[in-house]
Short mmCIF file of C-alpha atoms in Angstrom, two decimals:
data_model
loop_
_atom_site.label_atom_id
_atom_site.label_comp_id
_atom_site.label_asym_id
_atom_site.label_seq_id
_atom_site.Cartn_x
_atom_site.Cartn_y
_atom_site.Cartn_z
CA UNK A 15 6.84 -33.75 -20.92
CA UNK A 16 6.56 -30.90 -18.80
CA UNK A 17 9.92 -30.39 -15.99
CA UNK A 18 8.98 -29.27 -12.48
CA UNK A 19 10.97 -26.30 -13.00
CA UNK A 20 9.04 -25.03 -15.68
CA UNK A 21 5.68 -25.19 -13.72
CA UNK A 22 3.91 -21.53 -12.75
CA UNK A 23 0.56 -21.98 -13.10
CA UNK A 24 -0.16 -23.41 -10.01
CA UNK A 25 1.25 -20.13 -8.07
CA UNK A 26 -1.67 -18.32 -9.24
CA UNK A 27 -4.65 -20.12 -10.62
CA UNK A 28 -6.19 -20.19 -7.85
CA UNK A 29 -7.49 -16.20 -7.47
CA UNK A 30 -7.13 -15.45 -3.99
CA UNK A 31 -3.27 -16.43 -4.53
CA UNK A 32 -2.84 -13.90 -7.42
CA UNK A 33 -2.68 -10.45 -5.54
CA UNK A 34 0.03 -12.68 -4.10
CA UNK A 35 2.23 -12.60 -6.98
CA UNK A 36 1.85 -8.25 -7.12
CA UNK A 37 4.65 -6.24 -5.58
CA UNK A 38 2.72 -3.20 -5.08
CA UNK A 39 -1.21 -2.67 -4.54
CA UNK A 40 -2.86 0.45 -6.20
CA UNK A 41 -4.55 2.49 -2.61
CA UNK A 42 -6.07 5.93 -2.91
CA UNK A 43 -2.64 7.30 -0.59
CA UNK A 44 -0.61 6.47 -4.04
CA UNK A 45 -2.40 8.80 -6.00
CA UNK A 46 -1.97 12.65 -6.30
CA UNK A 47 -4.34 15.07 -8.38
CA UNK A 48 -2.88 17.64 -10.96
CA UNK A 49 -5.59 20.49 -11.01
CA UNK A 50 -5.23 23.66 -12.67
CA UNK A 51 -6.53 26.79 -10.62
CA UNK A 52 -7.60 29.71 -12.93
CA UNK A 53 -6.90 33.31 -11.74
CA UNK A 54 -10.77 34.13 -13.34
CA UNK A 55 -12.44 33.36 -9.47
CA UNK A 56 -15.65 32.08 -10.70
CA UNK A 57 -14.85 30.10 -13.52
CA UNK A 58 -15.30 26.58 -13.95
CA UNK A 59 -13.97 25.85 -17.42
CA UNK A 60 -13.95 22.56 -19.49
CA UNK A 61 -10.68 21.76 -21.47
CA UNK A 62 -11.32 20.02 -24.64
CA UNK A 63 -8.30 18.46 -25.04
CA UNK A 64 -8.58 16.96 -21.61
CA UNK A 65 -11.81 14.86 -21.24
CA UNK A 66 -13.88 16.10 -17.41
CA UNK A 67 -10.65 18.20 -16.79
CA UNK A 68 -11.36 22.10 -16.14
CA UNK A 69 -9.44 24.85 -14.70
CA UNK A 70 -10.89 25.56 -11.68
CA UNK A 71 -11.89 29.19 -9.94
CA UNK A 72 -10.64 29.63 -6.60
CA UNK A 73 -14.51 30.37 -6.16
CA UNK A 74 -15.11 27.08 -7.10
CA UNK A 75 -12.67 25.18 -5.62
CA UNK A 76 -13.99 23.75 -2.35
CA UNK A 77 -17.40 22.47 -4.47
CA UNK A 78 -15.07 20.38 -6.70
CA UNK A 79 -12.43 19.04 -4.27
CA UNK A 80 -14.80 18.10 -1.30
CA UNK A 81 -16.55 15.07 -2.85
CA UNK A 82 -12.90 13.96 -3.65
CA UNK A 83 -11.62 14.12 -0.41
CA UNK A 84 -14.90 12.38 0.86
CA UNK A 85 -13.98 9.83 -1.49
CA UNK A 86 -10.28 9.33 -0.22
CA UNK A 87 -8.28 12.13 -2.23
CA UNK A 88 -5.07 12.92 -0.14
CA UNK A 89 -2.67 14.89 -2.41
CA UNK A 90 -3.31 17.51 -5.15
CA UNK A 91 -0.82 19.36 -7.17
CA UNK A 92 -1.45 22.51 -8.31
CA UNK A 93 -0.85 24.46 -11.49
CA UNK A 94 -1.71 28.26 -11.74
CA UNK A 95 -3.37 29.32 -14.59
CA UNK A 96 -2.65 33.68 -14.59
CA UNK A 97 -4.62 35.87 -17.14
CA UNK A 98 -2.29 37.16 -19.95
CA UNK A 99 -2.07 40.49 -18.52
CA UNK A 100 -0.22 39.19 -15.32
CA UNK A 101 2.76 37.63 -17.66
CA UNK A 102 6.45 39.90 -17.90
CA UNK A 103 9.59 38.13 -19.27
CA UNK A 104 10.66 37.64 -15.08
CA UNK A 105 7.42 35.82 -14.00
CA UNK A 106 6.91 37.85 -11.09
CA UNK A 107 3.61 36.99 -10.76
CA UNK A 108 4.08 33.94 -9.88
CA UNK A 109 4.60 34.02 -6.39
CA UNK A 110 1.56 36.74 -6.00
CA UNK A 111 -0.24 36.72 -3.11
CA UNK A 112 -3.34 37.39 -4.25
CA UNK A 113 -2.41 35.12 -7.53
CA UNK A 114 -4.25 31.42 -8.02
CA UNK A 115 -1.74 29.39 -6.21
CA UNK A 116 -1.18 30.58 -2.95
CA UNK A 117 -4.99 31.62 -2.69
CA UNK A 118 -5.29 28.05 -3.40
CA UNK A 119 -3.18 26.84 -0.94
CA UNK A 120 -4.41 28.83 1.33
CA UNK A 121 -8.16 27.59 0.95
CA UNK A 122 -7.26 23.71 0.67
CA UNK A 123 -5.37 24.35 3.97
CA UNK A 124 -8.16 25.80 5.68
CA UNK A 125 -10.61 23.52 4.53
CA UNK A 126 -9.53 19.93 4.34
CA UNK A 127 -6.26 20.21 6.88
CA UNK A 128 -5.42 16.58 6.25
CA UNK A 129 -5.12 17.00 2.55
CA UNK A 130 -1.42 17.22 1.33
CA UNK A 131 -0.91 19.89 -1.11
CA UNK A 132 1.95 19.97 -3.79
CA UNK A 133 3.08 22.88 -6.09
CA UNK A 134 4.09 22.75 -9.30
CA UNK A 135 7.55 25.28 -9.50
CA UNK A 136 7.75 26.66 -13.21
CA UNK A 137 7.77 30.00 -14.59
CA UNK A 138 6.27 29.09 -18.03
CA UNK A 139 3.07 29.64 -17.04
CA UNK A 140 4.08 33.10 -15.93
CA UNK A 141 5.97 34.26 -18.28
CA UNK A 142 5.52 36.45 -21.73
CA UNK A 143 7.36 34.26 -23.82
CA UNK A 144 6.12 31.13 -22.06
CA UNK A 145 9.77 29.42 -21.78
CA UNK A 146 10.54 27.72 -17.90
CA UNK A 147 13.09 30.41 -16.67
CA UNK A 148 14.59 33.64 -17.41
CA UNK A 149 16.25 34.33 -20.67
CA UNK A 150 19.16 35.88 -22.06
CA UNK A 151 19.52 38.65 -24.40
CA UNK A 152 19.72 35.83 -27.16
CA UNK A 153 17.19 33.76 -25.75
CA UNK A 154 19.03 30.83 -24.44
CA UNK A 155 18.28 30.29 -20.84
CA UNK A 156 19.47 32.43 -17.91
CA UNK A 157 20.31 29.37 -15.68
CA UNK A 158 21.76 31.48 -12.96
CA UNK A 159 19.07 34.00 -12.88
CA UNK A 160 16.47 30.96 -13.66
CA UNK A 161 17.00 29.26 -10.01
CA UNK A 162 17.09 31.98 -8.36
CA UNK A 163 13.46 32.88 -9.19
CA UNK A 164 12.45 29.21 -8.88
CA UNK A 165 14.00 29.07 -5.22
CA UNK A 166 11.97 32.35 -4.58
CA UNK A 167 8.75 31.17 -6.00
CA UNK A 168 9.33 27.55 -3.97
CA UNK A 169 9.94 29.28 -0.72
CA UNK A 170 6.74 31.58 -0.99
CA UNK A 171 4.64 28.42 -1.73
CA UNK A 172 5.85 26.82 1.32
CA UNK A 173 5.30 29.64 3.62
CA UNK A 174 1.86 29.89 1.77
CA UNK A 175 1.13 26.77 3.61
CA UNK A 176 2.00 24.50 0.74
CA UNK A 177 3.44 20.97 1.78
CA UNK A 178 5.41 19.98 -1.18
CA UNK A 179 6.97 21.95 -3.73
CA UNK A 180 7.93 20.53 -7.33
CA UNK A 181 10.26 22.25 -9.76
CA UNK A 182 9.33 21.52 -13.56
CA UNK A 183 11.73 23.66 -15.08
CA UNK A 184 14.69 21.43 -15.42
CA UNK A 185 17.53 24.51 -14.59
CA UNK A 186 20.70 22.74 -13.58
CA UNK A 187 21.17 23.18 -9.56
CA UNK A 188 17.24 24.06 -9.01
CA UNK A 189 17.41 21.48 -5.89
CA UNK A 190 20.07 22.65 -4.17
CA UNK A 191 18.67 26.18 -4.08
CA UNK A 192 15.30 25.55 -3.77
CA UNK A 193 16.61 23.19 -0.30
CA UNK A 194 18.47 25.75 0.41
CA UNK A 195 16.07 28.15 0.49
CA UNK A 196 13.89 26.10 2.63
CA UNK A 197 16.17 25.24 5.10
CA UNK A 198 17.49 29.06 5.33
CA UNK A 199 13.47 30.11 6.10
CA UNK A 200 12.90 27.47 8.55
CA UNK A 201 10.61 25.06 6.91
CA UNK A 202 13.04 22.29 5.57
CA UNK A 203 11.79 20.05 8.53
CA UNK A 204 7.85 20.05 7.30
CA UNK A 205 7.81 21.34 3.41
CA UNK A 206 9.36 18.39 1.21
CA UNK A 207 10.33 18.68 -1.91
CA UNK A 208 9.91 16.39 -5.36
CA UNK A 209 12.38 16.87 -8.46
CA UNK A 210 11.25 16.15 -11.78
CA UNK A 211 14.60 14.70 -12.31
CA UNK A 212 13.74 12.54 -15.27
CA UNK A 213 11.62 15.04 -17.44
CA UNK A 214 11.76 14.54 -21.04
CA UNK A 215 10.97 16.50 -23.97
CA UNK A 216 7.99 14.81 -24.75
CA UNK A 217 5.83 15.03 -27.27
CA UNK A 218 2.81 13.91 -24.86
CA UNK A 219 2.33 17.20 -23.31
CA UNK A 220 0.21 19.07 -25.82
CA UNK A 221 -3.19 19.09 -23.96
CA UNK A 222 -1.25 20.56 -20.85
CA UNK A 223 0.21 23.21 -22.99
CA UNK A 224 -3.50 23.89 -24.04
CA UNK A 225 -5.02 23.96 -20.34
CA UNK A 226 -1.81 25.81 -18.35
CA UNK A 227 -1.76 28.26 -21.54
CA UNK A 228 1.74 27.54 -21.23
CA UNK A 229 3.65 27.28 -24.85
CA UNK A 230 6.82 28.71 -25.61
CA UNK A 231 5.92 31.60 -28.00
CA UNK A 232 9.25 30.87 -29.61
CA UNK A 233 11.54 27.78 -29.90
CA UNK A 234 10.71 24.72 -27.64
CA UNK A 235 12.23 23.22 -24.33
CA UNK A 236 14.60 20.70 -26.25
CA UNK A 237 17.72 22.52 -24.56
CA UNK A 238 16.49 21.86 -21.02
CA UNK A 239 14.40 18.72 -20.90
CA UNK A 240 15.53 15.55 -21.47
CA UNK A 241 16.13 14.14 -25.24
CA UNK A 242 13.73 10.93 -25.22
CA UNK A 243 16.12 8.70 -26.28
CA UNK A 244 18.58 9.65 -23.44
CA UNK A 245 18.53 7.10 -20.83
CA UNK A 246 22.26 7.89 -19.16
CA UNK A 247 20.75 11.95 -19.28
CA UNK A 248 18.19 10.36 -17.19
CA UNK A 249 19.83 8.48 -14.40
CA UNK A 250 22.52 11.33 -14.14
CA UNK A 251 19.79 13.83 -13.78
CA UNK A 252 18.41 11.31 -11.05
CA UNK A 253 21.44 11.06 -9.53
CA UNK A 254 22.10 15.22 -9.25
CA UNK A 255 18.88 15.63 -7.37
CA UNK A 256 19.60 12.89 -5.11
CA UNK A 257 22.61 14.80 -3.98
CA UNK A 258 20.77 18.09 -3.86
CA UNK A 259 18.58 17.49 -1.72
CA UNK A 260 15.37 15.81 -3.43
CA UNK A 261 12.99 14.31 -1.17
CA UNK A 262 10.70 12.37 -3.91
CA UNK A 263 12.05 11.61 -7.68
CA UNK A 264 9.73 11.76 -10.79
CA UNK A 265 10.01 10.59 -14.13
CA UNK A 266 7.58 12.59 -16.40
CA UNK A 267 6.16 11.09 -18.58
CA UNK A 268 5.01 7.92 -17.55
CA UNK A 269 4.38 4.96 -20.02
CA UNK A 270 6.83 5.60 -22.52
CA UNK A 271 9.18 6.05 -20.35
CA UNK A 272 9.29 2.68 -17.79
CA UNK A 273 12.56 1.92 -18.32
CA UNK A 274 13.40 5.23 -16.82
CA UNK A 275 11.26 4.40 -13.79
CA UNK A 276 12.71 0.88 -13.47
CA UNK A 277 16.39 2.93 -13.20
CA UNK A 278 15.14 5.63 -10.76
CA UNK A 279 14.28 3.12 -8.42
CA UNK A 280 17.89 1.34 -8.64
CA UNK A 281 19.35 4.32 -8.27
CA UNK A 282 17.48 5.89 -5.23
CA UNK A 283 15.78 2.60 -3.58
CA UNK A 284 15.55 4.25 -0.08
CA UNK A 285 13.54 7.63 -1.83
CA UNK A 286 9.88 7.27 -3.11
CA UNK A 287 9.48 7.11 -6.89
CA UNK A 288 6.59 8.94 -8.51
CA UNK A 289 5.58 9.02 -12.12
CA UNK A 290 3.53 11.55 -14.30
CA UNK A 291 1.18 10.16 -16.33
CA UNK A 292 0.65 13.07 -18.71
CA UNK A 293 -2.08 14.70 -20.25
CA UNK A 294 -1.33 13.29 -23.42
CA UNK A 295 -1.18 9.62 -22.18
CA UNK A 296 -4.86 10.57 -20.27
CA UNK A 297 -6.11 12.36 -23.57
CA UNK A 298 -4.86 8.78 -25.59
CA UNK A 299 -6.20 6.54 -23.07
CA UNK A 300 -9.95 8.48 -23.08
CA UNK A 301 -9.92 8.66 -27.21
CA UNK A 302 -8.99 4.78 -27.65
CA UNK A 303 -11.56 3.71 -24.92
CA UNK A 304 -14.39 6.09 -26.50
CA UNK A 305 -13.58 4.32 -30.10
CA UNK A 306 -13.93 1.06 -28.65
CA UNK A 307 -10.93 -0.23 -28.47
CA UNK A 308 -10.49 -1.41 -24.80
CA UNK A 309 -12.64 -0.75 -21.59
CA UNK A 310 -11.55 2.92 -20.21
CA UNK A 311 -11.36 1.06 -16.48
CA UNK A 312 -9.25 -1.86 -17.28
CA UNK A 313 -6.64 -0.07 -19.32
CA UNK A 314 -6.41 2.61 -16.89
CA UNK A 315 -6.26 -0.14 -14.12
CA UNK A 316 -3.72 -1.31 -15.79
CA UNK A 317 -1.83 1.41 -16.73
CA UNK A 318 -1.28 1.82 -13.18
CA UNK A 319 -0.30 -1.53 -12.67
CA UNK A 320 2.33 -1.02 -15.01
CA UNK A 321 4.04 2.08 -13.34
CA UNK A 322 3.85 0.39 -9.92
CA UNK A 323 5.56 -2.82 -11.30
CA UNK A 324 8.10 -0.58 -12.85
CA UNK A 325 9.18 1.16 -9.17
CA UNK A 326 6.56 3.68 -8.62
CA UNK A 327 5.19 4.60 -5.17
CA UNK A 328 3.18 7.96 -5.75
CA UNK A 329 1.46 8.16 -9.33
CA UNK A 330 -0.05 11.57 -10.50
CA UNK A 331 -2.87 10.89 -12.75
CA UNK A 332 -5.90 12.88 -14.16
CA UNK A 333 -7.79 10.29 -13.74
CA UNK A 334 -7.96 10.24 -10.17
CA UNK A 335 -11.01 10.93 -9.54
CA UNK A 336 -12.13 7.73 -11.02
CA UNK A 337 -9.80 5.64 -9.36
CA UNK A 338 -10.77 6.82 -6.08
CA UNK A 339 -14.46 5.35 -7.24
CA UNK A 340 -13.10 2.30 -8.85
CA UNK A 341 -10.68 1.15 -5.88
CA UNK A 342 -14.13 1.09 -3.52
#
């Protein structure tokens, strides 16, 4: 015999009453678009470890984001992608005027005004030996030296017109400066900022690596991202950027990691969560759905489902541009 309080089917058999039972609907405003913006203006380039990715000419630009934001796109995030010559040990090309981001910026501004645009804050992509910050003489990170960059690089975007800035780097005290340095050039009321708090040392970011052009020539990041097993690492390094001034927290990446998600959203309920699902989560998704093993739209569908139900608010996903079809 069956006991009344055992009975759930009834709560959702019927279909209308099962969007009922969801805490959080997918909508095109909870998605943001990680694009990477080559410095080569007229370039349009696939990246075969990323399936439809490409790294994008500023040239190019408007012709690939327009049909997005006719389709409902309303955040990007951008990564610069600098020619090798451009790279020094400081990354000071980073914040170049006339460098991929902030011509970026500039252009998305201009032409879709309503479109909120996010930038990535890391140097690896800038510098010669392709680590996240400066380095010492023995090649351990230059912390000190490290945020100070970041917090310059941050500001610039923001006075580039940029309307989020997020630091990647994982240097301890990067929040504080980079809020700091906001609020000392007078744009803390209108530029917000998102920490990667939770970023781990992942395994899942190879294809990334591959399209930024972004490896460490030496060593890897283990000393300043996250070890994957380290869940009290996680929620402390949640808990730091709360108090330094984080407007948005991320966990990065996204599917392994839900756990991590779950705790970011008990330990800052009043901030929105976002989640990164990574280019090697996309890359695994598209190869299993090309070999047959599940429809490419329903496990995508419900990969999302899965990061909302763990806390998330804000999702950034490469494959945005076929949610914004499939949520018509």
């Amino acid at each position: 015999m069956v006991h009344i309080d055992s009975l759930l089917h009834a709560g959702y058999h019927n279909p209308v009453q099962r969007p009922w039972q969801v805490e959080r609907t997918l909508t095109k405003g909870s998605l943001m678009y990680p694009i990477f913006i080559t410095d080569e203006a007229d370039s349009l380039i696939p990246i075969p470890s990323m399936p439809n990715q490409n790294r994008i000419g500023i040239n190019r630009l408007e012709e690939v984001i327009a049909p997005l934001v006719q389709k409902g796109l309303r955040a990007v995030m951008l990564f610069g992608v600098p020619n090798d010559s451009v790279k020094d040990p400081l990354a000071t090309a980073a914040d170049d005027p006339a460098g991929p981001v902030i011509l970026a910026i500039k252009l998305l501004k201009a032409k879709f005004p309503a479109l909120l645009v996010s930038c990535d804050v890391c140097l690896c992509e800038y510098t010669s030996h392709g680590h996240c910050g400066h380095l010492n003489e023995d090649n351990t990170i230059n912390n000190e030296a490290s945020v100070r960059r970041l917090a310059e690089v941050a500001v610039n975007y923001a006075k580039a017109g940029a309307d989020n800035v997020a630091p990647s780097d994982m240097m301890d005290g990067r929040m504080r400066a980079i809020k700091q340095g906001l609020l000392d050039a007078g744009l803390s009321h209108r530029v917000s900022l998102m920490a990667y708090s939770a970023k781990y040392a992942s395994a899942l970011y190879g294809p990334f690596r591959d399209a930024a052009c972004s490896g460490a020539k030496f060593g890897d990041r283990a000393a300043y991202q996250l070890p994957p097993g380290s869940r009290g690492l996680g929620r402390r390094a949640i808990e730091r950027d709360m108090r330094e001034g984080a407007d948005i927290i991320m966990v990065k990446p996204a599917m392994f990691y839900l756990d991590i998600i779950r705790d970011a959203k008990e330990l800052a309920p009043d901030h929105p969560i976002a989640a990164y699902q990574v280019s090697g989560e996309y890359a695994m998704i598209h190869h299993a759905a090309s070999a047959g093993v599940f429809n490419l739209k329903t496990a995508v569908l419900e990969s999302m489902a899965s990061l909302q139900r763990a806390g998330c608010s804000l999702i950034l996903t490469y494959f945005t541009p076929e949610l914004l079809e499939w949520l018509d």
